[in-house]
mmCIF file of C-alpha atoms in Angstrom:
data_model
loop_
_atom_site.group_PDB
_atom_site.id
_atom_site.type_symbol
_atom_site.label_atom_id
_atom_site.label_comp_id
_atom_site.label_asym_id
_atom_site.label_seq_id
_atom_site.Cartn_x
_atom_site.Cartn_y
_atom_site.Cartn_z
ATOM 1 C CA MET A 1 31.838 -76.566 63.526
ATOM 2 C CA GLN A 2 32.952 -79.933 62.172
ATOM 3 C CA SER A 3 35.249 -80.367 59.193
ATOM 4 C CA GLU A 4 37.247 -83.158 57.654
ATOM 5 C CA HIS A 5 40.445 -81.483 58.781
ATOM 6 C CA ARG A 6 39.880 -80.620 62.432
ATOM 7 C CA ILE A 7 42.037 -78.145 64.317
ATOM 8 C CA TRP A 8 42.084 -77.907 68.105
ATOM 9 C CA PHE A 9 43.574 -75.149 70.232
ATOM 10 C CA VAL A 10 44.816 -76.076 73.714
ATOM 11 C CA THR A 11 45.938 -73.988 76.674
ATOM 12 C CA GLY A 12 47.971 -75.598 79.436
ATOM 13 C CA GLY A 13 49.412 -77.964 76.862
ATOM 14 C CA ASN A 14 52.657 -78.659 78.697
ATOM 15 C CA GLY A 15 50.928 -79.777 81.902
ATOM 16 C CA PHE A 16 49.947 -83.276 82.983
ATOM 17 C CA ILE A 17 46.533 -83.310 81.298
ATOM 18 C CA GLY A 18 47.683 -81.159 78.384
ATOM 19 C CA THR A 19 50.555 -83.394 77.329
ATOM 20 C CA HIS A 20 48.309 -86.459 77.359
ATOM 21 C CA LEU A 21 45.625 -84.609 75.416
ATOM 22 C CA ILE A 22 48.010 -83.359 72.728
ATOM 23 C CA GLN A 23 49.536 -86.818 72.265
ATOM 24 C CA ASP A 24 46.069 -88.309 71.943
ATOM 25 C CA LEU A 25 44.857 -85.697 69.462
ATOM 26 C CA VAL A 26 47.964 -85.971 67.302
ATOM 27 C CA ALA A 27 47.622 -89.769 67.258
ATOM 28 C CA ARG A 28 44.077 -89.278 65.924
ATOM 29 C CA GLY A 29 45.353 -87.108 63.073
ATOM 30 C CA ILE A 30 43.981 -83.858 64.525
ATOM 31 C CA GLU A 31 46.018 -80.698 64.067
ATOM 32 C CA VAL A 32 46.832 -79.106 67.424
ATOM 33 C CA ARG A 33 47.904 -75.589 68.252
ATOM 34 C CA ALA A 34 48.907 -74.972 71.863
ATOM 35 C CA LEU A 35 49.666 -71.766 73.708
ATOM 36 C CA ALA A 36 53.248 -71.643 75.021
ATOM 37 C CA ARG A 37 54.418 -69.052 77.532
ATOM 38 C CA SER A 38 58.118 -69.946 77.359
ATOM 39 C CA ASP A 39 60.735 -71.490 75.092
ATOM 40 C CA ARG A 40 60.707 -74.588 77.285
ATOM 41 C CA SER A 41 56.935 -74.970 76.925
ATOM 42 C CA ALA A 42 57.211 -74.417 73.184
ATOM 43 C CA ALA A 43 59.854 -77.149 72.921
ATOM 44 C CA THR A 44 57.663 -79.599 74.862
ATOM 45 C CA ILE A 45 54.654 -78.850 72.669
ATOM 46 C CA THR A 46 56.730 -79.279 69.501
ATOM 47 C CA GLU A 47 58.057 -82.646 70.723
ATOM 48 C CA LEU A 48 54.468 -83.771 71.271
ATOM 49 C CA GLY A 49 53.671 -83.049 67.619
ATOM 50 C CA ALA A 50 51.693 -79.827 68.048
ATOM 51 C CA THR A 51 52.360 -76.270 66.897
ATOM 52 C CA PRO A 52 53.360 -73.932 69.737
ATOM 53 C CA ILE A 53 51.815 -70.458 69.735
ATOM 54 C CA ARG A 54 53.958 -68.157 71.838
ATOM 55 C CA GLY A 55 52.011 -65.769 74.032
ATOM 56 C CA GLU A 56 50.163 -64.979 77.233
ATOM 57 C CA LEU A 57 46.552 -65.829 77.991
ATOM 58 C CA ASP A 58 45.643 -62.235 78.774
ATOM 59 C CA ARG A 59 47.203 -60.888 75.564
ATOM 60 C CA PRO A 60 44.913 -62.028 72.744
ATOM 61 C CA ALA A 61 47.013 -60.147 70.203
ATOM 62 C CA ASP A 62 49.523 -62.988 70.691
ATOM 63 C CA TRP A 63 47.183 -65.817 69.699
ATOM 64 C CA ALA A 64 43.649 -64.771 68.700
ATOM 65 C CA SER A 65 44.419 -64.806 64.961
ATOM 66 C CA GLN A 66 45.168 -68.527 65.307
ATOM 67 C CA LEU A 67 41.533 -69.252 66.203
ATOM 68 C CA ASP A 68 39.889 -68.353 62.900
ATOM 69 C CA ASP A 69 39.939 -71.917 61.536
ATOM 70 C CA VAL A 70 39.864 -73.750 64.886
ATOM 71 C CA SER A 71 36.952 -76.121 65.572
ATOM 72 C CA THR A 72 37.558 -76.935 69.254
ATOM 73 C CA PHE A 73 39.225 -74.982 72.059
ATOM 74 C CA VAL A 74 40.200 -76.846 75.254
ATOM 75 C CA HIS A 75 41.023 -74.572 78.162
ATOM 76 C CA LEU A 76 43.270 -76.319 80.682
ATOM 77 C CA ALA A 77 45.498 -73.473 81.880
ATOM 78 C CA ALA A 78 44.825 -72.652 85.534
ATOM 79 C CA ALA A 79 46.427 -71.778 88.824
ATOM 80 C CA HIS A 80 45.975 -74.543 91.401
ATOM 81 C CA PRO A 81 47.322 -75.647 94.792
ATOM 82 C CA PRO A 82 49.910 -75.306 96.216
ATOM 83 C CA GLU A 83 49.537 -71.746 94.834
ATOM 84 C CA TRP A 84 48.439 -69.495 97.710
ATOM 85 C CA ARG A 85 48.302 -65.980 96.240
ATOM 86 C CA ARG A 86 44.835 -64.574 95.678
ATOM 87 C CA LYS A 87 46.074 -62.288 92.894
ATOM 88 C CA VAL A 88 47.467 -65.258 90.926
ATOM 89 C CA TYR A 89 44.181 -67.164 91.161
ATOM 90 C CA ARG A 90 42.211 -64.116 90.061
ATOM 91 C CA ARG A 91 44.575 -63.248 87.220
ATOM 92 C CA THR A 92 44.717 -66.785 85.792
ATOM 93 C CA ASN A 93 41.442 -68.489 86.697
ATOM 94 C CA GLU A 94 39.204 -65.470 86.246
ATOM 95 C CA GLU A 95 40.660 -62.485 84.372
ATOM 96 C CA ALA A 96 42.600 -64.473 81.752
ATOM 97 C CA LEU A 97 39.687 -66.868 81.309
ATOM 98 C CA ARG A 98 37.394 -63.924 80.619
ATOM 99 C CA VAL A 99 39.776 -62.726 77.890
ATOM 100 C CA VAL A 100 39.836 -66.199 76.323
ATOM 101 C CA VAL A 101 36.064 -66.677 76.213
ATOM 102 C CA GLU A 102 35.522 -63.209 74.768
ATOM 103 C CA GLU A 103 37.713 -64.170 71.826
ATOM 104 C CA CYS A 104 35.723 -67.388 71.350
ATOM 105 C CA VAL A 105 32.210 -65.910 71.662
ATOM 106 C CA PRO A 106 32.011 -64.506 68.100
ATOM 107 C CA ARG A 107 33.715 -67.531 66.541
ATOM 108 C CA ASP A 108 32.258 -70.891 65.541
ATOM 109 C CA ILE A 109 34.269 -72.805 68.137
ATOM 110 C CA ARG A 110 33.352 -75.546 70.585
ATOM 111 C CA PHE A 111 34.800 -74.333 73.902
ATOM 112 C CA ILE A 112 35.565 -77.057 76.460
ATOM 113 C CA HIS A 113 36.436 -75.636 79.860
ATOM 114 C CA ILE A 114 38.172 -78.071 82.208
ATOM 115 C CA SER A 115 37.041 -77.079 85.660
ATOM 116 C CA SER A 116 37.043 -79.154 88.860
ATOM 117 C CA GLU A 117 34.846 -80.516 91.594
ATOM 118 C CA ALA A 118 36.443 -77.731 93.623
ATOM 119 C CA ALA A 119 34.030 -75.303 91.945
ATOM 120 C CA VAL A 120 31.306 -76.550 94.318
ATOM 121 C CA MET A 121 33.551 -77.224 97.339
ATOM 122 C CA ASP A 122 32.580 -75.209 100.428
ATOM 123 C CA GLY A 123 34.585 -77.030 103.096
ATOM 124 C CA THR A 124 31.938 -79.632 103.939
ATOM 125 C CA PRO A 125 31.899 -83.297 102.847
ATOM 126 C CA MET A 126 30.538 -83.952 99.354
ATOM 127 C CA VAL A 127 28.701 -87.265 99.077
ATOM 128 C CA ASP A 128 27.446 -88.343 95.640
ATOM 129 C CA VAL A 129 26.974 -84.705 94.662
ATOM 130 C CA ASP A 130 25.536 -83.838 91.288
ATOM 131 C CA GLU A 131 25.486 -80.664 89.219
ATOM 132 C CA SER A 132 22.637 -79.172 91.269
ATOM 133 C CA ARG A 133 25.068 -78.388 94.100
ATOM 134 C CA PRO A 134 25.596 -74.598 94.210
ATOM 135 C CA LEU A 135 28.850 -73.079 93.045
ATOM 136 C CA ALA A 136 31.214 -72.200 95.884
ATOM 137 C CA ILE A 137 31.192 -68.475 95.148
ATOM 138 C CA GLY A 138 33.169 -66.692 97.847
ATOM 139 C CA ALA A 139 34.527 -69.899 99.405
ATOM 140 C CA LYS A 140 37.181 -69.313 102.057
ATOM 141 C CA ALA A 141 39.639 -71.503 100.157
ATOM 142 C CA LEU A 142 41.071 -69.622 97.193
ATOM 143 C CA TYR A 143 41.155 -72.387 94.577
ATOM 144 C CA PRO A 144 37.484 -73.395 94.927
ATOM 145 C CA ALA A 145 36.413 -69.738 94.906
ATOM 146 C CA SER A 146 38.372 -69.062 91.719
ATOM 147 C CA LYS A 147 37.088 -72.173 89.933
ATOM 148 C CA ALA A 148 33.519 -71.238 90.826
ATOM 149 C CA ALA A 149 34.069 -67.720 89.511
ATOM 150 C CA GLY A 150 35.556 -69.164 86.328
ATOM 151 C CA GLU A 151 32.480 -71.287 85.703
ATOM 152 C CA VAL A 152 30.283 -68.206 86.084
ATOM 153 C CA ILE A 153 32.362 -66.471 83.417
ATOM 154 C CA VAL A 154 31.902 -69.394 81.018
ATOM 155 C CA THR A 155 28.160 -69.836 81.595
ATOM 156 C CA GLU A 156 27.506 -66.096 81.221
ATOM 157 C CA ALA A 157 29.461 -66.119 77.943
ATOM 158 C CA CYS A 158 27.333 -69.060 76.772
ATOM 159 C CA ARG A 159 24.236 -66.895 77.186
ATOM 160 C CA ARG A 160 25.873 -64.476 74.744
ATOM 161 C CA GLY A 161 26.679 -67.074 72.116
ATOM 162 C CA LEU A 162 29.683 -69.074 73.337
ATOM 163 C CA ASN A 163 29.316 -72.723 72.337
ATOM 164 C CA GLY A 164 30.789 -73.820 75.629
ATOM 165 C CA ILE A 165 30.657 -76.798 77.965
ATOM 166 C CA ILE A 166 32.250 -77.420 81.372
ATOM 167 C CA LEU A 167 33.821 -80.675 82.556
ATOM 168 C CA ARG A 168 34.505 -81.274 86.256
ATOM 169 C CA PRO A 169 36.899 -84.195 86.825
ATOM 170 C CA ARG A 170 37.726 -85.194 90.393
ATOM 171 C CA PHE A 171 41.272 -86.281 91.370
ATOM 172 C CA VAL A 172 42.832 -86.704 87.910
ATOM 173 C CA TRP A 173 45.610 -89.284 88.021
ATOM 174 C CA GLY A 174 47.830 -91.442 85.834
ATOM 175 C CA PRO A 175 51.353 -91.625 84.399
ATOM 176 C CA GLY A 176 52.986 -88.265 83.827
ATOM 177 C CA ASP A 177 51.516 -86.582 86.918
ATOM 178 C CA HIS A 178 54.363 -84.547 88.391
ATOM 179 C CA SER A 179 52.606 -84.389 91.760
ATOM 180 C CA LEU A 180 53.530 -88.070 92.142
ATOM 181 C CA GLU A 181 57.177 -87.047 92.201
ATOM 182 C CA ALA A 182 56.470 -84.728 95.124
ATOM 183 C CA VAL A 183 54.700 -87.530 96.989
ATOM 184 C CA VAL A 184 57.622 -89.896 96.416
ATOM 185 C CA ALA A 185 60.083 -87.249 97.584
ATOM 186 C CA SER A 186 57.983 -86.633 100.689
ATOM 187 C CA ILE A 187 57.837 -90.367 101.481
ATOM 188 C CA ASP A 188 61.569 -90.797 100.917
ATOM 189 C CA ALA A 189 62.319 -87.830 103.179
ATOM 190 C CA GLY A 190 60.082 -89.190 105.933
ATOM 191 C CA LYS A 191 57.807 -86.144 105.769
ATOM 192 C CA PHE A 192 54.614 -87.645 104.352
ATOM 193 C CA LYS A 193 51.478 -87.384 106.506
ATOM 194 C CA MET A 194 47.977 -88.472 105.578
ATOM 195 C CA LEU A 195 45.270 -85.838 105.982
ATOM 196 C CA GLY A 196 42.620 -87.388 108.189
ATOM 197 C CA ASP A 197 42.442 -91.098 108.876
ATOM 198 C CA GLY A 198 42.446 -91.992 105.184
ATOM 199 C CA LYS A 199 38.935 -93.420 105.449
ATOM 200 C CA GLN A 200 37.362 -90.474 103.612
ATOM 201 C CA LEU A 201 35.806 -91.676 100.367
ATOM 202 C CA THR A 202 36.807 -90.148 97.070
ATOM 203 C CA SER A 203 35.965 -90.301 93.403
ATOM 204 C CA THR A 204 38.913 -90.396 91.020
ATOM 205 C CA THR A 205 39.380 -89.722 87.298
ATOM 206 C CA HIS A 206 42.036 -91.600 85.360
ATOM 207 C CA ILE A 207 43.576 -89.457 82.637
ATOM 208 C CA ASP A 208 42.231 -91.826 79.939
ATOM 209 C CA ASN A 209 38.700 -91.277 81.217
ATOM 210 C CA LEU A 210 39.070 -87.508 81.183
ATOM 211 C CA LEU A 211 40.373 -87.618 77.603
ATOM 212 C CA HIS A 212 37.379 -89.784 76.682
ATOM 213 C CA ALA A 213 35.040 -87.179 78.181
ATOM 214 C CA ILE A 214 36.802 -84.371 76.317
ATOM 215 C CA HIS A 215 36.335 -86.148 72.990
ATOM 216 C CA LEU A 216 32.662 -86.734 73.743
ATOM 217 C CA ALA A 217 32.249 -83.071 74.672
ATOM 218 C CA GLU A 218 33.437 -82.016 71.233
ATOM 219 C CA SER A 219 29.989 -82.741 69.845
ATOM 220 C CA ALA A 220 27.763 -83.817 72.760
ATOM 221 C CA GLY A 221 26.409 -82.100 75.838
ATOM 222 C CA GLU A 222 24.308 -78.998 76.331
ATOM 223 C CA ARG A 223 25.695 -75.499 75.849
ATOM 224 C CA GLY A 224 26.529 -73.820 79.161
ATOM 225 C CA GLU A 225 26.129 -77.001 81.208
ATOM 226 C CA ALA A 226 28.632 -78.515 83.661
ATOM 227 C CA TYR A 227 29.333 -82.250 83.903
ATOM 228 C CA PHE A 228 31.100 -84.303 86.564
ATOM 229 C CA VAL A 229 33.298 -87.072 85.157
ATOM 230 C CA ALA A 230 34.996 -89.800 87.176
ATOM 231 C CA ASP A 231 36.125 -93.402 87.292
ATOM 232 C CA GLU A 232 33.627 -96.101 88.165
ATOM 233 C CA GLY A 233 32.910 -96.415 91.891
ATOM 234 C CA THR A 234 34.590 -94.780 94.861
ATOM 235 C CA ILE A 235 37.535 -95.675 97.078
ATOM 236 C CA GLU A 236 38.941 -94.627 100.447
ATOM 237 C CA PHE A 237 41.476 -91.860 99.925
ATOM 238 C CA GLY A 238 44.097 -93.711 101.967
ATOM 239 C CA ALA A 239 43.599 -96.887 99.936
ATOM 240 C CA MET A 240 43.999 -94.967 96.678
ATOM 241 C CA ALA A 241 47.092 -93.149 97.912
ATOM 242 C CA GLY A 242 48.545 -96.427 99.139
ATOM 243 C CA ALA A 243 47.860 -98.150 95.824
ATOM 244 C CA MET A 244 49.514 -95.337 93.888
ATOM 245 C CA ALA A 245 52.513 -95.385 96.225
ATOM 246 C CA GLY A 246 52.728 -99.167 95.800
ATOM 247 C CA ALA A 247 52.738 -98.741 92.027
ATOM 248 C CA LEU A 248 55.812 -96.544 92.500
ATOM 249 C CA ASN A 249 57.484 -99.148 94.707
ATOM 250 C CA ARG A 250 56.860 -97.151 97.881
ATOM 251 C CA GLU A 251 55.005 -97.961 101.086
ATOM 252 C CA LEU A 252 52.716 -95.249 102.371
ATOM 253 C CA PRO A 253 53.636 -94.196 105.942
ATOM 254 C CA THR A 254 50.950 -94.435 108.614
ATOM 255 C CA ASP A 255 51.605 -90.961 110.048
ATOM 256 C CA SER A 256 48.584 -88.677 109.828
ATOM 257 C CA VAL A 257 47.205 -85.332 110.926
ATOM 258 C CA SER A 258 43.542 -84.796 111.694
ATOM 259 C CA PHE A 259 41.421 -82.833 109.258
ATOM 260 C CA GLY A 260 40.535 -80.266 111.914
ATOM 261 C CA ALA A 261 44.153 -79.703 112.912
ATOM 262 C CA ALA A 262 45.263 -79.458 109.280
ATOM 263 C CA GLN A 263 42.520 -76.944 108.472
ATOM 264 C CA THR A 264 43.430 -74.753 111.447
ATOM 265 C CA LEU A 265 47.121 -74.927 110.582
ATOM 266 C CA ALA A 266 46.454 -74.081 106.924
ATOM 267 C CA LYS A 267 44.497 -70.960 107.880
ATOM 268 C CA VAL A 268 47.341 -69.744 110.090
ATOM 269 C CA VAL A 269 50.020 -70.646 107.554
ATOM 270 C CA GLU A 270 48.217 -68.885 104.685
ATOM 271 C CA ALA A 271 47.779 -65.743 106.762
ATOM 272 C CA VAL A 272 51.479 -65.630 107.617
ATOM 273 C CA TRP A 273 52.688 -66.513 104.131
ATOM 274 C CA ARG A 274 50.696 -63.718 102.559
ATOM 275 C CA LEU A 275 53.096 -61.256 104.119
ATOM 276 C CA PRO A 276 55.277 -59.604 101.448
ATOM 277 C CA PHE A 277 58.570 -60.954 102.763
ATOM 278 C CA THR A 278 57.632 -64.636 102.782
ATOM 279 C CA SER A 279 57.479 -67.347 100.126
ATOM 280 C CA GLY A 280 54.891 -70.038 99.422
ATOM 281 C CA PRO A 281 53.324 -72.040 102.254
ATOM 282 C CA PRO A 282 53.751 -75.816 102.611
ATOM 283 C CA LEU A 283 50.024 -76.263 103.273
ATOM 284 C CA THR A 284 46.984 -74.380 102.016
ATOM 285 C CA LEU A 285 43.311 -74.528 102.930
ATOM 286 C CA SER A 286 42.502 -75.592 99.363
ATOM 287 C CA MET A 287 44.836 -78.583 99.696
ATOM 288 C CA VAL A 288 43.251 -79.591 103.004
ATOM 289 C CA TRP A 289 39.771 -79.528 101.503
ATOM 290 C CA LEU A 290 40.801 -81.370 98.325
ATOM 291 C CA LEU A 291 42.696 -84.117 100.145
ATOM 292 C CA GLY A 292 41.006 -84.372 103.525
ATOM 293 C CA LEU A 293 37.283 -84.269 102.805
ATOM 294 C CA THR A 294 34.991 -86.981 101.534
ATOM 295 C CA VAL A 295 34.377 -86.055 97.879
ATOM 296 C CA THR A 296 32.295 -88.356 95.696
ATOM 297 C CA VAL A 297 30.495 -87.244 92.549
ATOM 298 C CA ASP A 298 27.543 -88.501 90.517
ATOM 299 C CA THR A 299 28.231 -88.855 86.778
ATOM 300 C CA THR A 300 24.636 -89.642 85.759
ATOM 301 C CA LYS A 301 24.273 -86.370 83.853
ATOM 302 C CA ALA A 302 27.460 -86.996 81.843
ATOM 303 C CA ALA A 303 26.258 -90.502 81.003
ATOM 304 C CA ARG A 304 22.901 -89.148 79.835
ATOM 305 C CA ASP A 305 24.039 -86.102 77.843
ATOM 306 C CA LEU A 306 27.557 -87.043 76.734
ATOM 307 C CA GLY A 307 27.239 -90.810 76.549
ATOM 308 C CA TYR A 308 30.087 -90.958 79.073
ATOM 309 C CA GLN A 309 31.153 -94.251 80.606
ATOM 310 C CA PRO A 310 34.631 -94.786 82.099
ATOM 311 C CA ALA A 311 36.943 -96.266 79.493
ATOM 312 C CA THR A 312 39.681 -97.350 81.945
ATOM 313 C CA SER A 313 39.064 -99.068 85.274
ATOM 314 C CA ARG A 314 40.899 -97.978 88.397
ATOM 315 C CA ALA A 315 42.577 -101.389 88.602
ATOM 316 C CA ALA A 316 43.776 -101.180 84.991
ATOM 317 C CA GLY A 317 45.037 -97.647 85.561
ATOM 318 C CA LEU A 318 47.040 -98.701 88.603
ATOM 319 C CA GLU A 319 48.545 -101.613 86.704
ATOM 320 C CA ALA A 320 49.552 -99.272 83.865
ATOM 321 C CA LEU A 321 51.107 -96.892 86.382
ATOM 322 C CA ARG A 322 53.066 -99.757 87.910
ATOM 323 C CA ALA A 323 54.220 -100.910 84.486
ATOM 324 C CA CYS A 324 55.276 -97.399 83.512
ATOM 325 C CA TYR A 325 57.359 -97.013 86.645
ATOM 326 C CA SER A 326 58.871 -100.492 86.372
ATOM 327 C CA SER A 327 59.893 -99.901 82.747
ATOM 328 C CA THR A 328 61.742 -96.702 83.577
ATOM 329 C CA ASP A 329 62.588 -97.133 87.261
ATOM 330 C CA ARG A 330 62.496 -93.328 87.426
ATOM 331 C CA THR A 331 59.745 -91.302 89.057
ATOM 332 C CA ASP A 332 60.730 -88.232 87.050
ATOM 333 C CA SER A 333 59.763 -89.954 83.818
ATOM 334 C CA LEU A 334 56.233 -90.800 84.927
#
């Protein structure tokens, strides 16, 4: 549905991608409603210029009435590493998602599900993979398994009338990413270690390029289809991490741990930390796969069906990150 006055509904609006998306939509004159689970989230959403809708994903009575005049629904809310609890992944990435799509099926809404390359990640290197790669249903790492299951939920709903599309960005980055603060803290504390030798190739997706793909997906792309989106070209993971650290006025340490050792350690750590009397692990199998494997994706399908081409180069994104940090001199304001 398209109308002169467009209204978008966003979940995960107070996260890294969500805050950028809301700011962008508001700047375009689009009305935004965003689900808020807490007073703090509601305050953030209000400051961004959107209307907070208090509620929980799995309680549609809290928010479903707000969808009746909505044209586009962007689903960003998800559990992701370093989360290690299977029940949290299932509740958020599968059960809550199922509730959301069921509310959208009977409505005239464009549903844009932000997934991840992790949905097809089985623990082996991914080199120039396209959308024909099978979903990682039942993967040993919890995050990939849950993202694969989530995509199944969306595609099955599309067969029943959901006007849905799936975007799979790889390694989303840019100013405002709170994970950068954790990296800086780790470097400053002398605890940072590179997974592998840093030579593993990776695709990346600057936040501007993901927002560009989301806007294209509002009216382009085939119902029920998934699309990889990424920056132009690939880069060694260590080089990218070093460039991002340099933009934050840090030098990346040379300490590393082999992929095999990290994977073995993560399996042991996850097993121990699942005991009821322990708290979250410092390393998960999902993190090892996401950071330690070669992962490059082919965006040909997105270019063909969405008209997608990267709007921001990696070099320009790094320069903007450097400028943002230099102007504030505070990592917590990135």
